[in-house]
Amino acid sequence: MSDEKKPVVIVDEKKAKKVDFRDMTSCPSTLQMLKKMEADGNDSCFTRAAEMKPCPIGADSACCKNCFMGPCRLNSKDPYSKVGVCGATIDTIAARNFARNVAAGGAAHTDHGMGMLDVFREVVHGRISHFKIQDEKKLLNVAASIGIAVEGRTIKDIAIDLYEELERTYTQVEGEIPFMKRVPPKTLEVWRKAGIVPRGAMREIMELMHRTHMGVDQDYNNIVKQCSRTALADGWGGSMVATEISDILFGTPQPRVAGVNMGFLKEDQVNIIIHGHEPLLFEGMIAAVSEPANLDKAKAAGAKGINLLGMCCSGAEVLGRHGIPHAGNFVSAEPIIATGAVDALGVDVQCIMQALVKSAACYGTKVFTTNPRAMIEGATHVEFHEHDPLGAPNQIIGMAIERFSGRTVKIEIPQRQDWGVHGFSHEYVNYMLGGRFRESYVPLNDNIVNGRIRGVAAVVGCTNPRVKQDYLHVELVKELIKNNVLVVQTGCSQIALAKAGLMKPDAAVLAGEGLQEVCETVGIPPVLSLGSCVDNSRILIALAEMVRVGGLGDKISDLPVAGAAPEYMSEKAICIGQYVVASGVYTIFGVTFPTVEGTKFHDLLFNGLEEQGMGKWGFSTDPIEMAHMMIDHIDKKRAALGLSEQRERKLFSMEDRRVAEG
Ligand code: NFS
């Protein structure tokens, strides 16, 4: 048996199980490092997942531990044959569990957004001088979009008003939050009728947690209503504030060529990775690494320079905004540490596995937590202060240089670098299609109407060691573009596609004729990278704009669009899914879905919400099946809009064009 074929044996007397890392990842760099970790005797999320079977009762969301009469388990063939000690049914239990996922996910995004707003307030009042308003045009557009007067006023006055308005996204006790003004009126009508227009996120999350306490809301229909309301307070509230304020302070992303993969680590430089979500630490670090004093220190230690890379959503934020290379997505975190080349890992909040501290100890990497909300036992805490954004980065750089000079571990860097175009924003899509003087979504809608583009799909979300890393993202997206579906991406998914080379304009050859023609005319790849997971709000704004421009119906639920998170793992993904569904989009998740099929709660999510004028959930673990579920939905929407004929019309193919031009 060749070395390549030899299965990996995880030695655990009781749970001994053969695993082959090639079944766990389709990322060659991650595979190389997993083999190294195994040879070094270290575990990873992949081996831990292989050793620990998911609890089948929990996977179905059929257990309740919301009080201490239980935990209760409703695990039987007929989930209605049992109830909890309090009498809670499977529908109540699963809906409450789902609701708590939505609350936690929504809290993560909205707290991130509120942190950005705090900094914006301090910048506007001149109490933070390092950060400035960098995109005044965006400030004016956002202010005008929520009814703030902009004509003849100073930037400072507009910014003060914008801060005060956006604070209501969190604190609004009664009445609608500001970004409801951006929702297509007919979609808003659906929400008003359903009673799910969000008030401030704090109120919605608080109410959702209250309702899921023992003995409160015990009607799954009513719980799901509050799930939608809370999730909408995230998508059209907290996440949207996070995106818009980040653009105003740090610049709206514009397409730029940037690199992804572990090959961007440099053996002869001090390597620093920033991992987490909020852009503040990264922005401070970007400024600090080019400080001459730090560069001199690094050179004095024998390094050629300081090399800064991103990971997960922190990395996705700066990939498009600044072109900083990205080391890898969520499940690659431990393998990246195993290169031995990472001198410091600075983290803030969310998606930071506790195991990173142990991996870091094995490979001599220093881990720094920087946010008071997120400390990890065994990591060094260097707190980041917005009023002194270079303070913590300077300290981290100092300690990274120390580690560089004292490196003792063997370094092995997978030599793969993948280049692509990153940094599409909905503003840029507007510009690229219409040009500077005719900025507009009309050409996009026209190309959907004439059938060159069949529809638009958002493929987003995490990677998860329970499924083969990147594989589902890549196969799903390839099938979609082959069928003329334009794909937009955020989060860890876009890193998977970037590694597969689909963010290069020449990836258009993999697209169907119509989409290929549009991509070649405009000069874009068939897969557009939009940023981090809070930047899913860019997708919402784009959907609202597609409705506003006209020709594709008058509600988001009329559009020929669909969404998917094929390898999700986080509660934030559940919250995103729920706000996208409530907004009107058919959204399919892979891996697992926390419900029991055949229950009333499951049926509400997978069918009932659509009957109320919203979108619906779907589930599949097969990427090709998932693609065709999305395509069928897109075709159904096209047919309802009377656009099916256009698709059947033969398009002017690339072959025809070559003949005509020849
Ligand atoms: Ni999104 Fe970002 Fe990645 Fe998943 Fe985690 S980094 S917010 S949750 S794992 S895509």
XYZ file of C-alpha atoms and ligand atoms in Angstrom:
672
model
C 0.000 0.000 0.000
C 1.491 3.365 -0.976
C 1.938 6.009 1.695
C -0.785 8.079 0.009
C -3.339 5.319 0.477
C -2.486 4.324 4.015
C -5.375 5.131 6.329
C -4.632 7.189 9.387
C -5.250 5.341 12.603
C -6.304 7.354 15.566
C -5.116 5.434 18.537
C -7.852 5.316 21.112
C -8.430 1.868 22.500
C -12.198 2.202 22.808
C -12.999 4.435 19.892
C -10.311 3.261 17.467
C -11.410 4.371 14.052
C -9.652 4.577 10.729
C -9.653 7.928 9.068
C -8.126 9.085 5.842
C -7.377 12.797 5.785
C -8.102 12.867 2.055
C -11.742 12.258 2.949
C -11.675 15.215 5.297
C -10.388 18.051 3.180
C -10.019 18.980 -0.458
C -7.489 21.692 0.455
C -4.001 20.344 -0.411
C -2.251 22.641 2.079
C -4.532 21.576 4.904
C -4.014 17.930 3.923
C -0.236 18.360 3.999
C -0.414 19.901 7.455
C -2.842 17.299 8.812
C -0.338 14.620 7.863
C 2.380 16.620 9.594
C 0.247 17.004 12.720
C -0.371 13.290 12.771
C 3.338 12.565 12.415
C 3.984 15.034 15.232
C 1.425 13.214 17.404
C -1.045 16.097 17.505
C -4.799 16.079 17.106
C -7.009 18.551 15.229
C -10.704 19.309 14.867
C -10.742 16.697 12.091
C -9.411 13.873 14.259
C -11.544 14.969 17.216
C -14.628 14.957 14.991
C -13.746 11.473 13.776
C -13.374 10.252 17.344
C -16.504 11.889 18.716
C -19.741 10.883 17.044
C -22.338 13.649 17.161
C -25.044 12.938 19.743
C -28.003 11.748 17.637
C -30.596 13.187 20.040
C -28.935 16.590 20.068
C -28.442 16.498 16.287
C -32.229 16.196 15.897
C -32.712 18.934 18.498
C -34.888 16.430 20.387
C -33.572 17.210 23.864
C -34.325 20.061 26.228
C -32.151 21.335 29.039
C -33.861 24.660 29.553
C -34.829 23.691 33.122
C -33.640 21.310 35.805
C -36.511 18.865 35.824
C -34.684 17.317 32.868
C -32.715 17.190 30.672
C -35.537 15.544 28.720
C -35.005 13.419 25.619
C -37.724 12.911 23.042
C -35.813 10.303 21.113
C -38.173 7.731 19.785
C -39.367 6.717 16.353
C -42.532 8.718 16.858
C -41.423 12.026 18.398
C -45.039 12.754 19.336
C -45.199 9.644 21.542
C -43.336 11.453 24.314
C -43.283 14.867 25.978
C -40.851 16.458 28.419
C -41.462 16.471 32.202
C -43.294 19.820 31.806
C -45.265 18.465 28.863
C -43.241 20.282 26.183
C -43.739 18.679 22.776
C -41.084 18.025 20.146
C -42.261 21.151 18.289
C -41.870 23.370 21.346
C -38.501 21.877 22.241
C -37.014 22.062 18.741
C -38.396 25.578 18.173
C -36.966 26.793 21.489
C -33.554 25.275 20.733
C -33.592 26.835 17.271
C -34.616 30.158 18.795
C -31.677 30.099 21.177
C -29.366 29.480 18.214
C -30.881 32.505 16.488
C -30.525 34.609 19.637
C -26.860 33.678 20.109
C -25.992 34.151 16.446
C -27.851 37.442 16.272
C -26.188 38.614 19.492
C -22.749 37.919 18.016
C -23.377 39.985 14.879
C -25.251 42.798 16.579
C -22.650 43.128 19.342
C -19.984 43.348 16.632
C -22.027 46.070 14.898
C -22.521 47.939 18.132
C -18.768 47.863 18.749
C -18.261 49.490 15.350
C -20.850 52.095 16.175
C -19.087 52.882 19.481
C -15.897 53.604 17.556
C -17.786 55.674 14.975
C -19.236 57.838 17.777
C -15.772 58.427 19.231
C -14.331 59.259 15.812
C -17.176 61.652 14.994
C -16.679 63.498 18.287
C -12.920 63.654 17.768
C -12.122 61.423 20.749
C -10.339 58.852 18.567
C -7.937 60.446 16.153
C -6.239 57.420 14.615
C -9.349 56.323 12.689
C -11.123 58.761 10.348
C -14.135 58.833 8.074
C -12.517 57.487 4.917
C -15.524 57.102 2.660
C -17.563 60.300 2.742
C -19.591 59.286 -0.289
C -20.739 56.173 1.508
C -21.546 58.210 4.631
C -23.797 60.468 2.548
C -25.482 57.538 0.814
C -26.175 55.639 4.021
C -27.478 58.783 5.737
C -29.742 59.646 2.794
C -31.032 56.059 2.623
C -32.556 56.417 6.085
C -33.954 59.902 5.573
C -31.205 62.083 7.069
C -30.876 65.437 5.269
C -27.478 65.715 3.600
C -27.719 68.770 1.303
C -25.608 71.735 2.426
C -24.608 70.141 5.733
C -21.156 69.387 7.105
C -19.857 65.831 7.212
C -19.603 66.079 10.986
C -23.249 67.115 11.415
C -24.446 64.346 9.120
C -22.237 61.822 10.911
C -23.617 62.854 14.326
C -27.170 62.384 13.068
C -26.235 59.067 11.489
C -24.775 57.824 14.768
C -27.908 58.796 16.671
C -30.210 57.180 14.157
C -28.222 53.959 13.938
C -28.057 53.624 17.727
C -31.789 52.913 17.480
C -30.885 49.688 15.662
C -30.045 48.384 19.132
C -32.074 50.457 21.580
C -35.394 51.073 19.806
C -38.009 50.029 22.373
C -41.070 50.424 20.148
C -41.349 51.005 16.394
C -39.240 50.045 13.404
C -35.445 50.280 13.170
C -33.864 52.737 10.671
C -32.803 50.301 7.931
C -36.421 49.222 7.460
C -36.455 52.177 5.054
C -34.253 50.096 2.741
C -36.602 47.110 2.601
C -38.728 46.835 -0.566
C -42.210 48.123 0.456
C -44.023 44.912 -0.495
C -41.582 42.799 1.522
C -42.071 45.148 4.463
C -45.809 44.681 4.043
C -45.375 40.901 4.408
C -43.400 41.433 7.612
C -45.918 43.899 9.010
C -48.711 41.463 8.335
C -46.780 38.697 10.069
C -45.899 41.007 12.977
C -42.149 40.531 12.569
C -40.794 43.997 11.745
C -37.920 44.280 14.212
C -37.531 46.763 17.024
C -34.044 47.255 18.468
C -31.860 44.127 18.563
C -31.449 44.304 22.341
C -35.203 44.107 22.804
C -35.684 41.329 20.263
C -32.893 39.130 21.629
C -34.073 39.730 25.208
C -37.634 38.803 24.292
C -36.520 35.691 22.428
C -34.499 34.505 25.428
C -37.460 35.224 27.698
C -39.903 33.365 25.517
C -37.689 30.268 25.404
C -37.470 30.071 29.202
C -39.347 27.148 30.739
C -43.071 27.701 30.754
C -43.339 30.784 28.520
C -43.914 30.506 24.751
C -45.125 26.998 23.958
C -46.505 27.482 20.481
C -43.836 26.749 17.857
C -45.574 29.129 15.413
C -45.281 32.000 17.819
C -41.667 31.139 18.703
C -40.706 31.116 15.024
C -42.265 34.551 14.599
C -39.918 35.917 17.243
C -37.033 34.009 15.617
C -37.726 35.866 12.365
C -38.078 39.216 14.104
C -34.801 38.748 15.992
C -32.979 37.476 12.915
C -34.199 40.454 10.862
C -32.861 42.753 13.614
C -29.500 41.173 12.823
C -29.514 41.121 9.006
C -31.196 44.464 8.404
C -29.893 45.845 11.712
C -26.756 44.836 13.562
C -24.916 43.205 10.666
C -25.870 46.002 8.295
C -24.567 48.599 10.767
C -21.315 46.598 11.078
C -20.834 46.597 7.298
C -21.836 50.198 6.653
C -19.793 51.700 9.501
C -16.742 49.589 8.576
C -16.979 50.889 5.007
C -17.368 54.486 6.187
C -14.390 54.247 8.554
C -12.049 51.973 6.621
C -13.179 52.331 3.016
C -15.709 50.479 0.871
C -14.026 47.461 -0.730
C -13.181 47.637 -4.409
C -12.117 44.680 -6.483
C -8.425 43.987 -6.178
C -6.195 41.037 -6.836
C -5.321 39.339 -3.581
C -3.916 36.013 -2.488
C -5.199 33.145 -0.394
C -3.496 30.085 1.081
C -0.686 29.036 3.388
C 2.003 29.758 0.776
C 1.771 33.410 1.783
C 3.514 32.623 5.083
C 7.200 33.529 4.737
C 9.904 31.600 6.510
C 12.323 34.540 6.555
C 9.846 37.052 7.980
C 7.996 37.565 11.233
C 4.553 36.074 10.507
C 1.538 37.491 12.312
C -2.004 36.197 11.741
C -5.147 38.013 12.862
C -8.166 35.764 13.410
C -11.698 36.629 14.479
C -14.227 39.123 13.222
C -14.143 42.809 14.073
C -11.942 44.857 11.745
C -10.538 47.152 14.471
C -7.641 44.981 15.686
C -6.662 44.265 12.089
C -6.746 47.936 11.103
C -4.526 48.769 14.106
C -2.177 45.954 13.164
C -1.964 47.094 9.527
C -0.784 50.507 10.719
C 1.592 49.045 13.314
C 3.412 46.604 10.995
C 4.585 49.440 8.798
C 5.885 51.557 11.707
C 9.634 52.025 11.079
C 10.454 51.203 14.718
C 8.792 47.790 14.408
C 10.424 47.079 11.060
C 13.842 48.016 12.485
C 13.282 45.676 15.417
C 12.308 42.853 13.087
C 15.389 43.445 10.909
C 17.641 43.576 13.961
C 16.251 40.123 14.866
C 17.312 38.836 11.442
C 13.893 38.953 9.736
C 13.406 40.325 6.219
C 10.204 42.042 7.351
C 6.883 41.597 9.095
C 4.346 39.542 7.182
C 0.695 40.049 8.100
C -2.053 37.607 7.123
C -5.737 37.115 7.854
C -7.819 34.112 8.865
C -11.601 33.503 8.851
C -13.765 36.650 8.738
C -11.100 39.048 10.072
C -9.143 38.018 7.017
C -12.167 38.268 4.720
C -12.699 41.889 5.876
C -9.229 42.998 4.834
C -8.795 40.754 1.798
C -11.074 42.917 -0.297
C -10.577 46.151 1.580
C -6.754 46.172 1.631
C -5.553 43.132 -0.346
C -3.927 41.519 2.729
C -3.413 37.794 2.008
C -5.631 35.228 3.711
C -4.094 32.096 5.252
C -7.191 29.905 5.295
C -10.717 29.304 6.501
C -12.103 28.044 9.807
C -11.020 24.391 9.888
C -7.547 25.241 8.542
C -6.721 27.200 11.695
C -4.903 24.384 13.512
C -3.142 23.135 10.351
C -1.868 26.689 9.709
C -0.348 26.773 13.208
C 1.276 23.406 12.443
C 3.476 25.072 9.818
C 5.516 26.337 12.746
C 5.858 29.608 10.827
C 3.255 31.617 12.730
C 5.073 33.774 15.267
C 1.934 35.366 16.703
C -1.770 34.719 16.407
C -3.874 37.712 17.489
C -7.574 37.014 17.988
C -10.632 39.045 18.916
C -14.078 37.418 18.913
C -15.966 34.461 17.369
C -14.933 31.220 15.655
C -11.675 30.922 17.612
C -11.334 27.272 18.630
C -10.036 26.793 22.141
C -7.793 24.040 20.734
C -5.679 26.692 18.993
C -3.937 27.412 22.276
C -2.820 23.780 22.563
C -1.718 23.606 18.910
C 0.133 26.878 19.388
C 1.956 25.480 22.409
C 3.072 22.481 20.308
C 4.473 24.667 17.518
C 5.830 27.589 19.547
C 3.229 30.110 18.305
C 2.152 32.819 20.735
C -1.618 33.357 21.016
C -2.920 36.760 22.061
C -6.510 37.440 23.009
C -7.321 41.128 22.675
C -11.002 41.553 23.471
C -12.345 41.615 27.037
C -15.299 39.505 25.849
C -13.103 36.645 24.669
C -10.254 35.341 26.784
C -8.872 31.805 26.442
C -7.176 29.878 29.210
C -3.502 29.597 28.372
C -3.429 32.534 25.924
C -1.803 35.871 26.719
C -4.311 38.702 27.023
C -3.187 42.008 25.506
C -6.235 44.192 25.482
C -7.018 46.259 22.415
C -8.222 49.802 23.140
C -9.945 51.737 20.361
C -8.543 54.974 21.739
C -5.002 53.648 21.303
C -5.316 51.293 18.346
C -1.553 50.812 17.937
C -0.888 49.937 21.579
C -1.874 46.254 21.581
C -0.586 45.625 18.028
C 2.819 47.076 18.979
C 3.024 44.760 21.987
C 2.013 41.752 19.914
C 4.577 42.620 17.232
C 7.277 42.914 19.910
C 6.490 39.432 21.227
C 6.199 38.011 17.700
C 9.708 39.281 16.936
C 10.973 37.634 20.121
C 9.439 34.346 19.025
C 10.975 34.760 15.558
C 14.471 35.083 16.986
C 13.929 32.153 19.296
C 12.263 29.815 16.743
C 13.123 26.229 17.558
C 10.465 24.210 15.706
C 10.984 22.880 12.216
C 9.117 25.023 9.722
C 7.164 23.496 6.864
C 5.078 25.849 4.719
C 2.848 24.388 1.983
C 3.951 26.334 -1.076
C 0.563 27.023 -2.542
C -0.625 30.558 -3.362
C -3.987 31.187 -5.029
C -4.697 34.565 -6.573
C -8.116 35.978 -7.306
C -10.198 39.147 -7.415
C -11.773 40.115 -4.086
C -13.672 43.074 -2.718
C -16.962 43.391 -4.558
C -19.464 45.545 -2.705
C -23.001 46.223 -3.783
C -21.818 49.768 -4.627
C -19.163 48.354 -6.911
C -21.615 45.998 -8.584
C -23.719 49.071 -9.284
C -20.744 50.879 -10.772
C -19.265 47.988 -12.732
C -22.523 47.286 -14.484
C -23.568 50.816 -15.208
C -20.327 52.792 -15.280
C -19.550 55.914 -13.229
C -22.294 58.061 -14.754
C -24.988 55.422 -15.096
C -24.496 53.475 -11.856
C -27.294 50.986 -11.807
C -28.502 47.443 -11.370
C -30.476 47.727 -14.631
C -27.895 45.738 -16.640
C -27.973 42.927 -14.046
C -31.758 42.776 -14.110
C -31.729 42.989 -17.926
C -29.330 40.063 -18.148
C -31.570 38.063 -15.828
C -34.639 38.995 -17.867
C -32.967 38.106 -21.181
C -31.790 34.820 -19.639
C -28.030 35.217 -20.012
C -27.964 35.084 -16.226
C -30.507 32.536 -14.984
C -30.492 33.891 -11.437
C -28.251 34.766 -8.532
C -27.125 32.454 -5.722
C -25.442 33.349 -2.463
C -23.132 30.582 -1.273
C -21.815 31.454 2.149
C -20.800 30.226 5.569
C -18.372 28.078 7.414
C -16.336 24.953 6.933
C -17.071 22.076 9.308
C -14.889 19.066 10.156
C -17.962 16.822 9.897
C -17.793 17.164 6.090
C -14.945 17.244 3.559
C -13.523 20.753 3.809
C -14.267 23.071 0.856
C -15.604 20.194 -1.259
C -19.312 21.035 -0.970
C -18.723 24.766 -1.479
C -16.645 24.210 -4.598
C -18.780 21.518 -6.251
C -21.993 23.437 -5.522
C -20.646 26.665 -6.978
C -19.218 24.957 -10.071
C -22.607 23.385 -10.793
C -24.380 26.710 -10.292
C -22.172 28.717 -12.627
C -22.257 25.931 -15.214
C -26.017 26.522 -15.209
C -25.649 30.295 -15.686
C -26.284 31.205 -12.062
C -24.121 34.148 -10.927
C -22.685 33.393 -7.465
C -21.965 35.864 -4.657
C -20.004 34.808 -1.601
C -19.028 35.766 1.919
C -17.180 34.277 4.882
C -15.204 31.071 4.861
C -17.001 29.837 1.739
C -15.368 32.490 -0.411
C -11.935 31.349 0.791
C -12.781 27.805 -0.359
C -13.645 29.105 -3.844
C -10.641 31.408 -3.952
C -8.386 28.407 -3.264
C -10.145 26.562 -6.090
C -9.320 29.441 -8.470
C -12.926 30.470 -9.130
C -12.395 34.100 -8.255
C -10.187 34.680 -11.277
C -11.906 36.243 -14.294
C -10.708 33.340 -16.455
C -12.848 31.012 -14.310
C -15.635 32.281 -16.582
C -14.763 29.378 -18.916
C -16.413 27.113 -16.351
C -19.657 29.074 -16.615
C -22.562 28.421 -18.954
C -22.611 30.398 -22.212
C -24.812 33.231 -21.042
C -23.031 33.894 -17.768
C -19.686 33.499 -19.523
C -20.660 36.190 -22.012
C -21.664 38.618 -19.246
C -18.472 37.911 -17.265
C -16.285 38.438 -20.314
C -18.080 41.649 -21.303
C -17.862 43.193 -17.828
C -14.512 41.585 -16.938
C -15.608 39.856 -13.743
C -15.270 36.340 -12.397
C -18.464 34.255 -12.234
C -18.070 34.151 -8.446
C -18.019 37.492 -6.606
C -16.422 37.757 -3.166
C -18.284 40.203 -0.938
C -16.466 40.003 2.394
C -17.117 38.624 5.871
C -20.309 37.087 7.267
C -21.703 40.406 8.536
C -21.333 41.451 4.894
C -24.240 39.187 4.025
C -26.016 42.496 4.577
C -24.457 43.576 1.250
C -26.472 40.759 -0.330
C -29.683 42.042 1.282
C -29.047 45.536 -0.078
C -28.322 44.102 -3.520
C -31.603 42.134 -3.406
C -33.515 45.272 -2.396
C -31.870 47.119 -5.276
C -32.826 44.376 -7.761
C -36.444 44.758 -6.646
C -36.282 48.557 -6.781
C -34.878 48.646 -10.306
C -37.823 46.611 -11.522
C -38.658 43.845 -13.938
C -38.226 41.023 -11.431
C -41.289 41.382 -9.222
C -42.019 43.645 -6.311
C -40.856 41.566 -3.352
C -37.559 39.857 -2.531
C -39.468 36.569 -2.590
C -40.277 37.191 -6.281
C -36.609 37.288 -7.347
C -34.972 34.313 -9.089
C -32.407 33.897 -6.325
C -31.439 31.281 -3.728
C -28.922 30.847 -0.914
C -26.859 28.063 0.626
C -24.484 27.341 3.498
C -23.354 23.806 2.640
C -20.698 23.377 5.357
C -22.061 25.575 8.160
C -21.229 25.010 11.800
C -22.086 28.181 13.760
C -25.166 29.631 15.430
C -24.506 32.809 13.452
C -25.201 30.796 10.307
C -28.592 29.744 11.696
C -29.443 33.380 12.411
C -28.294 34.421 8.930
C -30.348 31.614 7.402
C -33.435 32.719 9.284
C -33.120 36.396 8.253
C -32.484 35.443 4.659
C -35.496 33.103 4.687
C -37.676 35.738 6.377
C -36.492 38.229 3.726
C -37.885 35.930 1.029
C -35.044 33.670 -0.108
C -34.999 29.872 -0.423
C -31.985 28.867 1.668
C -30.425 25.415 1.813
C -28.114 24.165 4.542
C -25.909 21.083 4.490
C -24.180 18.979 7.199
C -27.169 18.558 9.514
C -30.390 20.385 10.344
C -31.560 20.696 13.944
C -35.098 19.341 13.571
C -36.931 16.032 13.270
C -38.332 15.603 9.795
C -42.086 15.112 9.735
C -42.750 17.393 12.716
C -44.945 20.486 12.514
C -41.999 22.732 13.386
C -39.919 21.246 10.564
C -42.801 21.721 8.158
C -43.207 25.369 9.169
C -39.552 26.116 8.374
C -39.464 24.081 5.168
C -42.912 25.013 3.767
C -45.104 27.165 5.977
C -42.975 30.320 5.928
C -43.131 30.369 2.130
C -46.914 30.242 2.301
C -46.735 33.404 4.440
C -44.906 35.228 1.620
C -41.369 34.648 2.907
C -38.693 32.219 1.716
C -38.170 28.708 3.083
C -35.465 26.419 4.396
C -34.063 23.446 2.474
C -31.567 20.734 3.349
C -29.208 18.536 1.366
C -25.802 17.007 1.928
C -25.076 16.498 -1.769
C -23.694 19.538 -3.606
C -25.125 18.642 -7.005
C -28.553 17.937 -5.578
C -28.314 21.192 -3.628
C -27.411 23.111 -6.809
C -30.406 21.663 -8.637
C -32.766 22.399 -5.757
C -31.596 26.023 -6.051
C -31.809 26.041 -9.848
C -35.322 24.540 -9.793
C -36.388 27.253 -7.388
C -34.824 29.927 -9.596
C -36.664 28.483 -12.600
C -39.926 28.443 -10.636
C -39.461 32.136 -9.863
C -38.572 32.858 -13.496
C -41.699 31.086 -14.638
C -43.831 33.100 -12.201
C -42.303 36.270 -13.658
C -43.055 35.057 -17.195
C -39.354 34.720 -17.993
C -39.137 31.023 -18.818
C -39.431 31.623 -22.545
C -36.453 33.915 -22.590
C -34.330 31.149 -21.134
C -35.383 28.726 -23.813
C -34.417 31.180 -26.539
C -31.065 30.273 -28.066
C -28.487 32.767 -26.963
C -25.782 34.200 -29.139
C -23.136 31.675 -28.093
C -19.415 32.300 -27.801
C -19.009 30.060 -30.836
C -21.465 32.202 -32.847
C -19.627 35.305 -31.755
C -16.269 33.931 -32.823
C -17.722 33.057 -36.230
C -19.323 36.514 -36.553
C -16.136 38.278 -35.505
C -13.882 36.007 -37.573
Ni -19.203 33.102 9.460
Fe -16.963 34.202 10.256
Fe -16.141 31.266 9.064
Fe -18.461 30.436 9.785
Fe -16.924 31.538 11.472
S -15.362 32.845 10.418
S -18.923 34.854 10.781
S -19.247 31.706 11.313
S -16.542 29.742 10.426
S -18.081 31.578 7.932
